[in-house]
Tab-separated table of C-alpha atoms (C1' of nucleotides) in Angstrom:
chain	number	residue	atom	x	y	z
B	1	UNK	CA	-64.606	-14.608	-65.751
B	2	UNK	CA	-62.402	-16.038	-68.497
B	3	UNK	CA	-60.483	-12.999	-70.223
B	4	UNK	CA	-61.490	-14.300	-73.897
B	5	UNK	CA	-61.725	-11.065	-75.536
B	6	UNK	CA	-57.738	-10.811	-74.404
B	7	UNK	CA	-58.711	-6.975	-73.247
B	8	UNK	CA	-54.455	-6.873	-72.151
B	9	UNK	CA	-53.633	-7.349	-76.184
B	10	UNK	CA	-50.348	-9.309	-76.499
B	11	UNK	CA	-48.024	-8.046	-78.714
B	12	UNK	CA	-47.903	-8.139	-82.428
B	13	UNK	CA	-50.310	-7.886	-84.847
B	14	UNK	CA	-53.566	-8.882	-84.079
B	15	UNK	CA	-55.800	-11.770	-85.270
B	16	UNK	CA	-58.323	-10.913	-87.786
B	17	UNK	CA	-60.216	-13.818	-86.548
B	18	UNK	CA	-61.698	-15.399	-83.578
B	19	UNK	CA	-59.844	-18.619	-82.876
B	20	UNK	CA	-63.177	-19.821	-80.447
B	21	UNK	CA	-65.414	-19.127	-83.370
B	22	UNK	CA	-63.671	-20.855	-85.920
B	23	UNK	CA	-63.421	-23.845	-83.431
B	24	UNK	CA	-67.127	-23.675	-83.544
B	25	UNK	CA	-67.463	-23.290	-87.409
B	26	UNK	CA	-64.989	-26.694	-87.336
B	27	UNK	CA	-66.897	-28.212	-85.108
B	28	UNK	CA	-70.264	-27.933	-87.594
B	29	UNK	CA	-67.951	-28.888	-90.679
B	30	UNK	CA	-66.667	-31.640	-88.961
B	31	UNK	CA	-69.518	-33.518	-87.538
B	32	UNK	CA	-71.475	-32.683	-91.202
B	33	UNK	CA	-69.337	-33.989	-93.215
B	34	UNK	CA	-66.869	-36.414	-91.319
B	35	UNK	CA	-63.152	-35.910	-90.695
B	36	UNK	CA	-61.894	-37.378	-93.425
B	37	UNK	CA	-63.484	-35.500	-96.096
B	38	UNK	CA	-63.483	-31.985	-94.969
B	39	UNK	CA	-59.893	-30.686	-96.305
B	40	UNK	CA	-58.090	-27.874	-94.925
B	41	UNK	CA	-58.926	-26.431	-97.883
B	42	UNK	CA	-62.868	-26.373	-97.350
B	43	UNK	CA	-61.859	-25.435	-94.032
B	44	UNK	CA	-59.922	-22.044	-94.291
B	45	UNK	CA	-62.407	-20.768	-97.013
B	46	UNK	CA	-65.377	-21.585	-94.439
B	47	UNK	CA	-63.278	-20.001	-91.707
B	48	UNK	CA	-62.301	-16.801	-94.317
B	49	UNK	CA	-58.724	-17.358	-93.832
B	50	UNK	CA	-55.525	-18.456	-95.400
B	51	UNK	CA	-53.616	-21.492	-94.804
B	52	UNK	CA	-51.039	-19.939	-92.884
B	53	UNK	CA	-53.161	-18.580	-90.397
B	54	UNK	CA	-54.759	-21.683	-89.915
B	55	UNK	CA	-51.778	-23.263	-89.257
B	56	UNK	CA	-50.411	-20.482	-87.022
B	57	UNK	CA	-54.042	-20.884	-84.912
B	58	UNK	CA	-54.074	-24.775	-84.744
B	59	UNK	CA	-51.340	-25.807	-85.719
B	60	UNK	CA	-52.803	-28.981	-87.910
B	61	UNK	CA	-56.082	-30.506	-88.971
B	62	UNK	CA	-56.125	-32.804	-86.798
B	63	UNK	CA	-54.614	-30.017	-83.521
B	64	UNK	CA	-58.126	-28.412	-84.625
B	65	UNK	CA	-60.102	-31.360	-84.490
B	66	UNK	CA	-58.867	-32.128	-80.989
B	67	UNK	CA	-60.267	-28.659	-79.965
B	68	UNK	CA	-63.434	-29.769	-81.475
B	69	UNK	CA	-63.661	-32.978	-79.500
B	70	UNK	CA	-63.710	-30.903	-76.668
B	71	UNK	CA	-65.570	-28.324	-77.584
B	72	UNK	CA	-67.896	-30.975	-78.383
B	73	UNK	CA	-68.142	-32.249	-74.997
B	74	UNK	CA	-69.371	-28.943	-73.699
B	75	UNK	CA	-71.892	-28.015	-76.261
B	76	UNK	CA	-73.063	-30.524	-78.438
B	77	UNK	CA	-72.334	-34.249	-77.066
B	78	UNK	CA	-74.963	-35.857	-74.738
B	79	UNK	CA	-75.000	-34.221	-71.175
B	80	UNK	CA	-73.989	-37.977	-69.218
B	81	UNK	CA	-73.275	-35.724	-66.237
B	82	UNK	CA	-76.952	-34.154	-66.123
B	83	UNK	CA	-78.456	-37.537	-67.316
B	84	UNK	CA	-76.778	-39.891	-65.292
B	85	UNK	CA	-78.667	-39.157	-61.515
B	86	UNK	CA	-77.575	-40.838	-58.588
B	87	UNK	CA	-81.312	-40.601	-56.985
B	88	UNK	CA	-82.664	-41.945	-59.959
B	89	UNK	CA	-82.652	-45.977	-61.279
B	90	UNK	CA	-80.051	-46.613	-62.983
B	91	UNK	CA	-81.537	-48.189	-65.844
B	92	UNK	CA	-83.809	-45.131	-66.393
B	93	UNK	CA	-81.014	-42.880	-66.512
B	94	UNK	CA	-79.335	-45.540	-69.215
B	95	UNK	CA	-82.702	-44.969	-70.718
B	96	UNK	CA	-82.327	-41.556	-70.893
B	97	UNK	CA	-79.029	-40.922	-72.282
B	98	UNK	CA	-79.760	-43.841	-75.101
B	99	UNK	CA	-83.282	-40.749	-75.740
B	100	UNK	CA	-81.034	-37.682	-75.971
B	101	UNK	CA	-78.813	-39.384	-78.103
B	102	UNK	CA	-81.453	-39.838	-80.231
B	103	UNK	CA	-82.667	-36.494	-80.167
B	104	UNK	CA	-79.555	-35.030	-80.374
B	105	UNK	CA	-77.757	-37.242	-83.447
B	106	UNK	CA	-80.720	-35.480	-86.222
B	107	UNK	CA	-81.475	-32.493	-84.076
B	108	UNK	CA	-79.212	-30.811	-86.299
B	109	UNK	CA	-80.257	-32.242	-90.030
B	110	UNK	CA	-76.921	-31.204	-91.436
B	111	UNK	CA	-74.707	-32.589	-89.013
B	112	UNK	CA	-75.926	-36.227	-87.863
B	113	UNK	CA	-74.827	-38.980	-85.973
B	114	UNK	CA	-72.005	-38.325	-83.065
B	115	UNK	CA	-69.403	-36.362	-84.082
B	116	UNK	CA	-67.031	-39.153	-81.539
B	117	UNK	CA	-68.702	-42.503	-82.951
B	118	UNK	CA	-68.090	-41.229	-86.364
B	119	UNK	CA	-64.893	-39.887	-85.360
B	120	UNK	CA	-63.423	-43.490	-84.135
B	121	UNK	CA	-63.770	-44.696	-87.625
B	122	UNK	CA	-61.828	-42.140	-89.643
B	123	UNK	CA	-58.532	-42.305	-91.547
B	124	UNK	CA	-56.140	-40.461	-90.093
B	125	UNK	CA	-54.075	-41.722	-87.469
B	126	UNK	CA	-54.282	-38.806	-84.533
B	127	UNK	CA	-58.014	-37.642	-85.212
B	128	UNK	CA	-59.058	-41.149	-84.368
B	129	UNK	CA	-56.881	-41.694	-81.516
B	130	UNK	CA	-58.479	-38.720	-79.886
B	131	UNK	CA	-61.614	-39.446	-80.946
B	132	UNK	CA	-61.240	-42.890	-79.508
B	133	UNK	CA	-60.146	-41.193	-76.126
B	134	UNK	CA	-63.216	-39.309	-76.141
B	135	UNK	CA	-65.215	-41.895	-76.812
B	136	UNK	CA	-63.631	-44.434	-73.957
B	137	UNK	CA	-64.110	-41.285	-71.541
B	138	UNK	CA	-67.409	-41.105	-71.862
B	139	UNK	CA	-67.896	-45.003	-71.560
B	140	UNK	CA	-66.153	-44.945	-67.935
B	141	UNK	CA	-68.181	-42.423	-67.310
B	142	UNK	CA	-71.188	-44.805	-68.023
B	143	UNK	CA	-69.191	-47.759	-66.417
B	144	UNK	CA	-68.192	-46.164	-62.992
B	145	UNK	CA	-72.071	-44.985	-62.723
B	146	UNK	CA	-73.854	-48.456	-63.122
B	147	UNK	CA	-70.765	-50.199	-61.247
B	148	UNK	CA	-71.326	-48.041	-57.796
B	149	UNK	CA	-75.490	-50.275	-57.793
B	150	UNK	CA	-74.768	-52.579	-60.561
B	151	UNK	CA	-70.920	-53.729	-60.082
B	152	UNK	CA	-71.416	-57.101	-61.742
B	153	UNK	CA	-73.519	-55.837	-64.637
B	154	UNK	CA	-71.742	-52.829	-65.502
B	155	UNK	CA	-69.051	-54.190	-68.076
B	156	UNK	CA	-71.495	-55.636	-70.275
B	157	UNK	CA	-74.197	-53.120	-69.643
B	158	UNK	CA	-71.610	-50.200	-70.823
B	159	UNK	CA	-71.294	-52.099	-73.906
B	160	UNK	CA	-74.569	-52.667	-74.607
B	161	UNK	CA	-75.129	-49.183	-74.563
B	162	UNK	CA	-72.202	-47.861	-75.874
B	163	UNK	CA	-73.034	-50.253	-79.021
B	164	UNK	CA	-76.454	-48.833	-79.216
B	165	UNK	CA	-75.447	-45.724	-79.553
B	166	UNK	CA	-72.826	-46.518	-82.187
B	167	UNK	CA	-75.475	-48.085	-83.907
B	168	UNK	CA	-78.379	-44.895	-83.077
B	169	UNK	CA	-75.134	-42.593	-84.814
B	170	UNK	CA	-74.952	-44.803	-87.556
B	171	UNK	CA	-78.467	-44.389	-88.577
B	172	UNK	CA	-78.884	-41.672	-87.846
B	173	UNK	CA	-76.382	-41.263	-90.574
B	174	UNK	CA	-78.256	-43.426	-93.017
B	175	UNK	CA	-80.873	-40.941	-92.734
B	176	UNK	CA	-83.686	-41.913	-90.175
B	177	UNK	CA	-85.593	-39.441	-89.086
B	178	UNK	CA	-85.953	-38.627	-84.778
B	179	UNK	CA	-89.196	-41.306	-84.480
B	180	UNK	CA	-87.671	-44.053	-85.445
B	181	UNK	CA	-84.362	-43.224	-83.727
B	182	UNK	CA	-86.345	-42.875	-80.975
B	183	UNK	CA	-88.217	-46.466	-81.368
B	184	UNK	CA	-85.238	-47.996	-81.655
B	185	UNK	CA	-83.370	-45.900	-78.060
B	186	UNK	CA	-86.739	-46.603	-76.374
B	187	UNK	CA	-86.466	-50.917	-76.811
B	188	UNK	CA	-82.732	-50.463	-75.870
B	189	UNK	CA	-83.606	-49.228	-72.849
B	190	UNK	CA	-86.203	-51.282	-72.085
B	191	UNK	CA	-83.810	-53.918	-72.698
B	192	UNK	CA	-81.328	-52.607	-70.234
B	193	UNK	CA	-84.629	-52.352	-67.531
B	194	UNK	CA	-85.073	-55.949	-68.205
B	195	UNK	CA	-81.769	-57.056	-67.522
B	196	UNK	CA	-80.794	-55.381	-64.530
B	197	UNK	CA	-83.662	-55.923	-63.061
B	198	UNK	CA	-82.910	-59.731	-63.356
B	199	UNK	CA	-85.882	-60.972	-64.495
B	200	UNK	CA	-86.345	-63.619	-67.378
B	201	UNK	CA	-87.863	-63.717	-70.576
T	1	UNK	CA	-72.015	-75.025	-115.554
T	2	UNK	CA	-71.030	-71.753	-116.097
T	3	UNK	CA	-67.804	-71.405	-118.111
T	4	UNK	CA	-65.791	-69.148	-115.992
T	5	UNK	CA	-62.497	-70.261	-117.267
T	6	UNK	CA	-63.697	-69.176	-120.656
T	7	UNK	CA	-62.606	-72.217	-122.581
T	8	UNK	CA	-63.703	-70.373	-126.156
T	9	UNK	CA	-61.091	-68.032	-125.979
T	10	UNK	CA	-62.058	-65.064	-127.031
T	11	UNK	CA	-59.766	-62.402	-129.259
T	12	UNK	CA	-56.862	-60.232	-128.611
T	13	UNK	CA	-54.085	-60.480	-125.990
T	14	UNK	CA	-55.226	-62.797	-122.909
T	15	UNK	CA	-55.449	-61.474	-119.530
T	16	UNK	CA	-52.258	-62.004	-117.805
T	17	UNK	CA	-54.489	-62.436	-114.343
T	18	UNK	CA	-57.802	-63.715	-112.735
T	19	UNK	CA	-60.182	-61.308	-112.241
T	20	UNK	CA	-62.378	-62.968	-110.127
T	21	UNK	CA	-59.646	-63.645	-107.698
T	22	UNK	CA	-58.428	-60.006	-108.026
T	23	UNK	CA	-61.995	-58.979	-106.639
T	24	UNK	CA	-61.621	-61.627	-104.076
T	25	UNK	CA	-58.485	-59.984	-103.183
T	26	UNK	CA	-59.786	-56.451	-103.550
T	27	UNK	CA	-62.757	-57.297	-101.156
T	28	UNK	CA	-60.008	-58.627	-98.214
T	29	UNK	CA	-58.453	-54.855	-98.857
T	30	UNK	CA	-61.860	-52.809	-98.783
T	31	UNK	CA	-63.118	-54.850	-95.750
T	32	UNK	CA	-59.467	-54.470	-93.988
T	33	UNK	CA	-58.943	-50.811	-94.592
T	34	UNK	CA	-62.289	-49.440	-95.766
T	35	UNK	CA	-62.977	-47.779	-99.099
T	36	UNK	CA	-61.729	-44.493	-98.380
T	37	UNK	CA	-58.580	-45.613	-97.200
T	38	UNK	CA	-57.491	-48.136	-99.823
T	39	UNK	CA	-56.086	-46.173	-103.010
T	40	UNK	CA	-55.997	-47.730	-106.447
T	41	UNK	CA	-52.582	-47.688	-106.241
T	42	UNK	CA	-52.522	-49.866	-103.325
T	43	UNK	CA	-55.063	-52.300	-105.199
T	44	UNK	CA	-52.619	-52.483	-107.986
T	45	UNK	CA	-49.750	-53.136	-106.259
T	46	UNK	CA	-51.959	-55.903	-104.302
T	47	UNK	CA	-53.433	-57.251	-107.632
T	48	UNK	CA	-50.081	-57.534	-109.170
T	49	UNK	CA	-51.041	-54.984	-112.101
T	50	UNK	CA	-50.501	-52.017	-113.425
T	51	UNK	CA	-53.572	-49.405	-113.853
T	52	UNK	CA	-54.485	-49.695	-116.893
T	53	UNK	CA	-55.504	-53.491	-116.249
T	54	UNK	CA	-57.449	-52.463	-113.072
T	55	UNK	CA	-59.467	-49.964	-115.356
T	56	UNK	CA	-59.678	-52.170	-118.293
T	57	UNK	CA	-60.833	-55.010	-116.179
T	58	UNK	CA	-63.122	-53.113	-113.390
T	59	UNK	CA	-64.010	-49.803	-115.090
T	60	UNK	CA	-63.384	-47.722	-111.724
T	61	UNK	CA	-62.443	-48.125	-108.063
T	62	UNK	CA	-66.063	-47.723	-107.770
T	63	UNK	CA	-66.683	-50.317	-110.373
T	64	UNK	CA	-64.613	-52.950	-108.325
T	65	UNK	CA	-65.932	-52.282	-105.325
T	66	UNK	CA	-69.817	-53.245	-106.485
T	67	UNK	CA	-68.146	-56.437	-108.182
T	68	UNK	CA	-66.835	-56.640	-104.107
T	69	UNK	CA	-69.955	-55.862	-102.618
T	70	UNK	CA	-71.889	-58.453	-104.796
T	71	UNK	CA	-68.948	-61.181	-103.903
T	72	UNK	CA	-69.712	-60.347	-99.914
T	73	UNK	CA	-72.907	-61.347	-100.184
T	74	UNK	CA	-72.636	-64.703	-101.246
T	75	UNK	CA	-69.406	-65.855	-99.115
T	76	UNK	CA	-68.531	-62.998	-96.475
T	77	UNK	CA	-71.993	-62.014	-95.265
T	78	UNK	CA	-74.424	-62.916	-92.547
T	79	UNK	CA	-76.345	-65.255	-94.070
T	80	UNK	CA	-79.481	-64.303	-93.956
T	81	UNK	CA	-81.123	-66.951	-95.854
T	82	UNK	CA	-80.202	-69.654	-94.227
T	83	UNK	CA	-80.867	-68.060	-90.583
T	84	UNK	CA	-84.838	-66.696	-91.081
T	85	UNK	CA	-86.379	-70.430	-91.430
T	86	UNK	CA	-90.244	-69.879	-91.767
T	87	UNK	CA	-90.196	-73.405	-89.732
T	88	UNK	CA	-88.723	-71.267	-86.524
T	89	UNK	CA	-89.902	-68.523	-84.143
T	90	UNK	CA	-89.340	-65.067	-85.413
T	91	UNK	CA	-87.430	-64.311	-82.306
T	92	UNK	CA	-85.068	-66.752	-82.593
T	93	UNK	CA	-84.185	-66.347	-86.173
T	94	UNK	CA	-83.556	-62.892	-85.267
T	95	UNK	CA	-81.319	-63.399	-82.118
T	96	UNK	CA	-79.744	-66.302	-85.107
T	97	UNK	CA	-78.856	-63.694	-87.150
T	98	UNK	CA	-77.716	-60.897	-84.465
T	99	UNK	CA	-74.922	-63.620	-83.083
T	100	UNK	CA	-74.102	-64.597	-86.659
T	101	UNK	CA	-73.227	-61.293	-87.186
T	102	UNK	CA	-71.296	-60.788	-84.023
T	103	UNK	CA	-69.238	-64.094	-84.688
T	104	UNK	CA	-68.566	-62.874	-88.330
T	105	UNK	CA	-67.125	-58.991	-87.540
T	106	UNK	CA	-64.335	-60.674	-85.824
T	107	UNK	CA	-64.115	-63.794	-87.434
T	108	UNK	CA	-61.011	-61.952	-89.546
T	109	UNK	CA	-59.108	-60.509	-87.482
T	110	UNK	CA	-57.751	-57.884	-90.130
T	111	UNK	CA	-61.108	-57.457	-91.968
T	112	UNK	CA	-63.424	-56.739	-88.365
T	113	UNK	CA	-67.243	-55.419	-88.900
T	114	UNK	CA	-69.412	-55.128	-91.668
T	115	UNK	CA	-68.331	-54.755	-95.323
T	116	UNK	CA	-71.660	-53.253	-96.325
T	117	UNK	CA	-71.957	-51.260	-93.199
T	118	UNK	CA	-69.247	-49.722	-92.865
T	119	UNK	CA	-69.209	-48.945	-96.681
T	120	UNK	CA	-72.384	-46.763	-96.140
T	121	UNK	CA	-70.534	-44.208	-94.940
T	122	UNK	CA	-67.484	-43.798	-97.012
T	123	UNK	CA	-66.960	-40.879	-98.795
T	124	UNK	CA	-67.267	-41.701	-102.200
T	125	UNK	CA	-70.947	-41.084	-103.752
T	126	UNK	CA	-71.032	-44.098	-106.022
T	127	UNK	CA	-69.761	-46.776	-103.676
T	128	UNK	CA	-71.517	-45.469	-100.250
T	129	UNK	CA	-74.857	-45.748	-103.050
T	130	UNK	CA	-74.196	-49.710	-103.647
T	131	UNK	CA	-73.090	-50.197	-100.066
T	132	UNK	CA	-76.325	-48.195	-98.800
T	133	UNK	CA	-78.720	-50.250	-101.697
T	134	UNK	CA	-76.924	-53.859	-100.538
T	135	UNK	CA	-77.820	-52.808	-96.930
T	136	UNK	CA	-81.199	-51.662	-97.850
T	137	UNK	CA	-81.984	-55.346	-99.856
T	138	UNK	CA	-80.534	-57.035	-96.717
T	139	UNK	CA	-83.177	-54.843	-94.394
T	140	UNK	CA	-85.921	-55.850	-96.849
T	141	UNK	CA	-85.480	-59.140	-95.996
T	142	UNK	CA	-85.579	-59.628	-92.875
T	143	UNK	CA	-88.493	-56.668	-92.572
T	144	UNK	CA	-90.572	-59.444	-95.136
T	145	UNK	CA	-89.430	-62.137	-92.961
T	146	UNK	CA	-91.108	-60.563	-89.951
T	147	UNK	CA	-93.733	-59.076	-91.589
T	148	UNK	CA	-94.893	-62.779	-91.877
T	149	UNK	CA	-95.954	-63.567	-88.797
T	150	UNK	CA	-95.681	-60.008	-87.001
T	151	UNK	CA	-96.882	-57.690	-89.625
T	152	UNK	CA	-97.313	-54.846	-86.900
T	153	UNK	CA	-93.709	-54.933	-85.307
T	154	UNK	CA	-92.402	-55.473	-89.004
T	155	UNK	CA	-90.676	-51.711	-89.414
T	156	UNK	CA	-89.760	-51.186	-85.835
T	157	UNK	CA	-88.039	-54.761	-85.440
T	158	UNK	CA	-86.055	-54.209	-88.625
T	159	UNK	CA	-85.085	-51.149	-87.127
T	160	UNK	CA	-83.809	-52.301	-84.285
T	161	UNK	CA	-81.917	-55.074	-85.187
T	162	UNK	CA	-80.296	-53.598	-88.212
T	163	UNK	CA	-78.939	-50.849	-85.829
T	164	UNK	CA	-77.703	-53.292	-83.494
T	165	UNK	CA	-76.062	-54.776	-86.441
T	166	UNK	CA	-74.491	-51.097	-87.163
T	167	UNK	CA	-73.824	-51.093	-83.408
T	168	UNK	CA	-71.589	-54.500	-83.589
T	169	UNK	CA	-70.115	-53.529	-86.621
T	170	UNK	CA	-68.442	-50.119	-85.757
T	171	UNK	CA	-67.581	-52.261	-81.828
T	172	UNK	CA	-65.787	-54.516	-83.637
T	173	UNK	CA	-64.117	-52.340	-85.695
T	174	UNK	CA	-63.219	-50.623	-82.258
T	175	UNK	CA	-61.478	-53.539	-81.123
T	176	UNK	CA	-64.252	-55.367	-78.978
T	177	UNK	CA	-63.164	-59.325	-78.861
T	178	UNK	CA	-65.976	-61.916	-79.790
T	179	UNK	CA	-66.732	-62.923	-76.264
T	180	UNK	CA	-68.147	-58.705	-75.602
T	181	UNK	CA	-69.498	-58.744	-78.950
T	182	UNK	CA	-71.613	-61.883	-78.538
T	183	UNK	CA	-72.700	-60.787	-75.019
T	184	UNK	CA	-74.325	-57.078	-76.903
T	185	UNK	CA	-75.928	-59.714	-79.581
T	186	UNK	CA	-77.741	-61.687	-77.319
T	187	UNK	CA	-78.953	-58.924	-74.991
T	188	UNK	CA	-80.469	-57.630	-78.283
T	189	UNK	CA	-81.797	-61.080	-78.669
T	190	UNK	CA	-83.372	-61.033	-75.581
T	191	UNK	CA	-84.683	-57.636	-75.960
T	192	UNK	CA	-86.554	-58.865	-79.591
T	193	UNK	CA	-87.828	-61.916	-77.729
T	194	UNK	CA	-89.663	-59.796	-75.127
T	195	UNK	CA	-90.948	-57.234	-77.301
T	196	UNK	CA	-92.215	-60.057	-80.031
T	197	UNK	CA	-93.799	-61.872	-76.834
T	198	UNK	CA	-95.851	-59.032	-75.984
T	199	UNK	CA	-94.759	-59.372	-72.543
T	200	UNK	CA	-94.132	-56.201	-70.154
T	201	UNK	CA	-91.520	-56.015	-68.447
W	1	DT	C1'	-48.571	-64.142	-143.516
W	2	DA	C1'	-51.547	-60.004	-142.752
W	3	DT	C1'	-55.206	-58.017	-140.196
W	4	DT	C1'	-57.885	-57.380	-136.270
W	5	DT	C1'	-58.687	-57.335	-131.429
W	6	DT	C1'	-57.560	-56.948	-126.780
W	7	DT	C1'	-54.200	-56.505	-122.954
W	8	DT	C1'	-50.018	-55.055	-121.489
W	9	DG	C1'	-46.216	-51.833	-119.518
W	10	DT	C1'	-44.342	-47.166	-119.416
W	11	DA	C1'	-45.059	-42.843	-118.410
W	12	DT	C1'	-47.790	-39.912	-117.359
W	13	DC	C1'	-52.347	-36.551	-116.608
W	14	DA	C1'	-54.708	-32.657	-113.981
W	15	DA	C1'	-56.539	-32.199	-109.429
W	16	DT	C1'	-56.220	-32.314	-104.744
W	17	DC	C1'	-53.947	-33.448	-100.342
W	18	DA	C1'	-51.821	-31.374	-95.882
W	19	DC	C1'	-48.630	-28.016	-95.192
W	20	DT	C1'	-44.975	-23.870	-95.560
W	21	DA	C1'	-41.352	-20.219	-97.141
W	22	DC	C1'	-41.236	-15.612	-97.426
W	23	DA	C1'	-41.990	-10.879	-97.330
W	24	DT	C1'	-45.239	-7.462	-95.688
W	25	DA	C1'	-48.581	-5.495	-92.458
W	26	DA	C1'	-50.045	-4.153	-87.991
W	27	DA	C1'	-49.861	-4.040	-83.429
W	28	DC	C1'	-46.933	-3.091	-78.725
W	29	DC	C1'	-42.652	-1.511	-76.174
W	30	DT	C1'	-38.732	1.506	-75.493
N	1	DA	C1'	-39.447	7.363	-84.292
N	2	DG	C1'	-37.126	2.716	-84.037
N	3	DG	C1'	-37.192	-2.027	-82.798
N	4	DT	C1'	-39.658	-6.204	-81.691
N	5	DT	C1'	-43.256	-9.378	-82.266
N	6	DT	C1'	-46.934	-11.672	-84.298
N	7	DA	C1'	-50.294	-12.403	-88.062
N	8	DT	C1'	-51.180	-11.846	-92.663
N	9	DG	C1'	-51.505	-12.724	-98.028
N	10	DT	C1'	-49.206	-14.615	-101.961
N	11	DA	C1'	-47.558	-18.304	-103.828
N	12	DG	C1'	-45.924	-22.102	-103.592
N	13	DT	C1'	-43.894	-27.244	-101.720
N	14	DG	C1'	-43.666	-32.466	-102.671
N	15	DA	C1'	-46.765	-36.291	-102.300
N	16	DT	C1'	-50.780	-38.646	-103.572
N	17	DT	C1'	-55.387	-38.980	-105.627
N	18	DG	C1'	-58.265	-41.499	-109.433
N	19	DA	C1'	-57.761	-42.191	-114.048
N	20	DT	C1'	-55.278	-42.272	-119.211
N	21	DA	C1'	-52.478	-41.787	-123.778
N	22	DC	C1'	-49.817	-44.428	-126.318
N	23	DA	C1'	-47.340	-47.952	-128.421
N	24	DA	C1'	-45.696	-52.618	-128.098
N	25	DA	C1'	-47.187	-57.447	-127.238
N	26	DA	C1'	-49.972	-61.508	-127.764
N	27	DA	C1'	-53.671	-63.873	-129.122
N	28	DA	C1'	-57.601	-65.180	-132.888
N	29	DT	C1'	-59.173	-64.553	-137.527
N	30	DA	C1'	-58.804	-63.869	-142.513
DNA sequence: TATTTTTTGTATCAATCACTACATAAACCT
DNA sequence: AGGTTTATGTAGTGATTGATACAAAAAATA
């Protein structure tokens, strides 16, 4: 049980706001509209505070969007860790994840594409660094699960799919709707059935 | 012969600079840095001219950047034209084009990925509208070019490869080295071959 | 030479950017 | 109650954004 209430209040005066749920409101500002152009301005009127407390709470834009990244992770990325079975093939499970991302990048119509991919391509120096971070986590993740059956394959697999889903985000983006993402996740991973299971055209 | 020098001059003061070569030096800036990130200020100082040239000459940062976009597509773009030959299978034009494209996001090292698809995300209405409409042209091609021969697979196949094209763009902006890039192209190759073949896997 | 036309350089414009100084308010601790 | 601590609201900071007003300069035309 995580004391997030703070029951034992410090002292001082208290927040009038809930730093978690303004995380979350970030989080849907963010991946709707992209790093770069939501301002803090935009921000603290669609959190209902001032400047200074925004500052006080996260110290910068780009402090907040690091708590979004991995908030993120948690609640609104694709689950790799659920997806990615060990008593499974591996190529379905590469199937799978390339699906939910799919789903998941216009399952919210406002906020498409991957908050990370998009993230790795934004101006500011420290919001793409950690972006980047995130995204090469979740790529070793891929990597170390196709290298423990697939050791050979697994570099060139991992950016297969990693580019497919950069490119799923991307249209995703450009507005396609969840079939067509879907088409396009479904001959990926075909693709990556075909290859590892070495046979030719 | 088209007189771009403009040997009849014309009235009034003469331009003190070329403005074709200040759009060929604005496009090396937008694909570099990306729209966002490239103020008019820093296109000045790069053109050698003061604003009120840059607006007299290109109307808007917007304004230039269509000029830009228009300039890609004859010398900095895949091109597509010469790569879908009617006198070649569909699959192979389309694996053509897919390496093309990988060999091109890197071919400058400062000016990686895709000028048009990377611009369909910036954050300025008017130029992410040209960048999006000069994407959607170069989709209608190739979707006609399939169509031809594989009227059925037409939509999905455009689909797919333009998202793979997305895919290597935002990889290459990401650092990824030819060699990787090329290796994600020609799995996608593969993968258009065998669904264009019919065959299962 | 005088007029017209267009571009030029200087010096801005208002708006927005991320961010803060400062005094007050609201809580806890002694 | 008095002192300490933290968060708040007001009101700004300097820097940068895309875009201009204005007059002098440089050409063709009359």
């Amino acid at each position: 049980m995580i004391d997030t209430k703070n029951t034992s209040r410090s002292r001082g005066r208290p927040r009038r706001f809930d730093a978690d749920e303004g995380v979350a409101t970030a989080q849907q500002l963010f991946h709707a509209r992209g790093y770069d152009a939501v301002s803090v301005a935009d921000m603290t009127e669609a959190l209902g505070i001032n400047p200074p407390s925004f500052y006080a709470a996260f110290g910068s834009k780009a402090g907040l969007y690091a708590r979004v990244l991995d908030r993120y992770a948690a609640t609104g990325a694709v689950p790799l860790a659920d997806l990615l079975r060990p008593d499974r093939p591996v190529a379905e499970c590469l199937a799978a994840v390339l699906e939910a991302a799919a789903r998941q990048y216009v399952a919210d119509p406002v906020a498409t594409g991957c908050l990370v991919v998009e993230g790795t391509r934004c101006d500011d120096p420290g919001a793409r660094n950690a972006a980047c971070a995130a995204q090469a986590h979740a790529e070793a993740v891929i990597r170390a699960f196709i290298a423990a059956r697939h050791p050979e394959a697994a570099d060139r697999m991992t950016d297969f799919v990693s580019s497919t889903m950069s490119g799923l985000s991307a249209k995703a983006r450009n507005g396609l709707d969840a079939d067509r993402l879907l088409a396009i996740a479904r001959m990926a991973g075909r693709a990556v059935a075909q290859e590892l299971s070495g046979k030719a055209g």
